[in-house]
CSV table of C-alpha atoms in Angstrom, one decimal:
chain,number,residue,atom,x,y,z
S,1450,UNK,CA,0.0,0.0,0.0
S,1451,UNK,CA,1.6,3.2,-1.1
S,1452,UNK,CA,-0.8,5.8,0.2
S,1453,UNK,CA,-4.1,5.9,2.1
S,1454,UNK,CA,-6.3,8.8,1.5
S,1455,UNK,CA,-8.5,10.0,4.3
S,1456,UNK,CA,-12.1,9.0,3.8
S,1457,UNK,CA,-14.6,11.5,5.4
S,1458,UNK,CA,-17.0,9.7,7.7
S,1459,UNK,CA,-15.3,6.3,7.2
S,1460,UNK,CA,-13.3,4.7,9.9
S,1461,UNK,CA,-11.1,1.7,8.9
S,1462,UNK,CA,-10.8,-0.7,11.8
S,1463,UNK,CA,-9.0,-3.5,10.2
S,1464,UNK,CA,-8.5,-5.8,7.2
S,1465,UNK,CA,-10.5,-8.7,5.9
S,1466,UNK,CA,-9.4,-11.5,3.6
S,1467,UNK,CA,-10.3,-15.0,2.4
S,1468,UNK,CA,-7.8,-17.7,1.6
S,1469,UNK,CA,-7.8,-19.7,-1.6
S,1470,UNK,CA,-10.3,-22.5,-1.9
S,1471,UNK,CA,-7.7,-25.3,-1.4
S,1472,UNK,CA,-7.2,-28.2,1.1
S,1473,UNK,CA,-3.5,-27.4,1.2
S,1474,UNK,CA,-3.2,-26.0,4.7
S,1475,UNK,CA,0.3,-24.6,4.0
S,1476,UNK,CA,-1.1,-22.4,1.3
S,1477,UNK,CA,-3.9,-21.2,3.5
S,1478,UNK,CA,-1.6,-20.5,6.4
S,1479,UNK,CA,0.8,-18.6,4.2
S,1480,UNK,CA,-2.0,-16.4,2.9
S,1481,UNK,CA,-3.3,-15.6,6.4
S,1482,UNK,CA,0.2,-14.9,7.6
S,1483,UNK,CA,0.7,-12.5,4.7
S,1484,UNK,CA,-2.5,-10.6,5.5
S,1485,UNK,CA,-1.5,-10.3,9.2
S,1486,UNK,CA,1.9,-9.0,8.1
S,1487,UNK,CA,0.2,-6.4,5.9
S,1488,UNK,CA,-1.9,-5.3,8.8
S,1489,UNK,CA,1.1,-5.0,11.0
S,1490,UNK,CA,3.0,-3.1,8.4
S,1491,UNK,CA,0.1,-0.6,8.0
S,1492,UNK,CA,0.0,-0.1,11.8
S,1493,UNK,CA,3.7,0.6,11.9
S,1494,UNK,CA,3.9,2.7,8.7
S,1495,UNK,CA,1.0,5.0,9.6
S,1496,UNK,CA,1.5,5.0,13.3
S,1497,UNK,CA,-2.2,4.4,13.6
S,1498,UNK,CA,-4.2,4.9,16.7
S,1499,UNK,CA,-4.5,1.6,18.7
S,1500,UNK,CA,-8.0,0.9,17.4
S,1501,UNK,CA,-7.2,1.5,13.8
S,1502,UNK,CA,-6.4,-1.6,11.8
S,1503,UNK,CA,-6.7,-3.6,15.1
S,1504,UNK,CA,-9.2,-6.1,13.6
S,1505,UNK,CA,-8.2,-9.0,11.3
S,1506,UNK,CA,-11.1,-10.8,9.8
S,1507,UNK,CA,-10.1,-14.0,8.1
S,1508,UNK,CA,-11.0,-17.6,8.1
S,1509,UNK,CA,-14.2,-19.5,7.4
S,1510,UNK,CA,-15.8,-22.7,8.6
S,1511,UNK,CA,-13.2,-25.0,6.9
S,1512,UNK,CA,-10.1,-23.0,7.9
S,1513,UNK,CA,-10.9,-21.0,11.0
S,1514,UNK,CA,-8.4,-22.9,13.2
S,1515,UNK,CA,-5.6,-21.8,10.9
S,1516,UNK,CA,-6.9,-18.2,10.9
S,1517,UNK,CA,-6.9,-18.1,14.7
S,1518,UNK,CA,-3.3,-19.4,14.8
S,1519,UNK,CA,-2.4,-16.6,12.4
S,1520,UNK,CA,-4.0,-13.9,14.5
S,1521,UNK,CA,-7.6,-13.5,13.3
S,1522,UNK,CA,-9.8,-11.4,15.6
S,1523,UNK,CA,-13.0,-12.3,13.6
S,1524,UNK,CA,-13.8,-15.5,11.8
S,1525,UNK,CA,-16.8,-16.4,9.6
S,1526,UNK,CA,-18.4,-19.7,10.3
S,1527,UNK,CA,-21.8,-19.3,8.6
S,1528,UNK,CA,-21.8,-22.7,6.8
S,1529,UNK,CA,-21.2,-24.5,10.0
S,1530,UNK,CA,-24.0,-22.7,11.8
S,1531,UNK,CA,-26.6,-22.9,9.0
S,1532,UNK,CA,-26.4,-26.5,7.8
């Protein structure tokens, strides 16, 4: 990310991402780790307030355990809840 323009009335509280649809846990974990590193880099680069970029939404029913290992603060488990 080269530059973030201020967005009037919009407060960014974190990042959200989904891993590739694969059963290869190494690929999924690598993608989650990359998103966490991006979030951490943004926090450092822009010296954000503690609540800005604090949230990391990643992981779904099939890979939530990997997302939690990689630092997710939100997970999406809809397909497990609504079977």
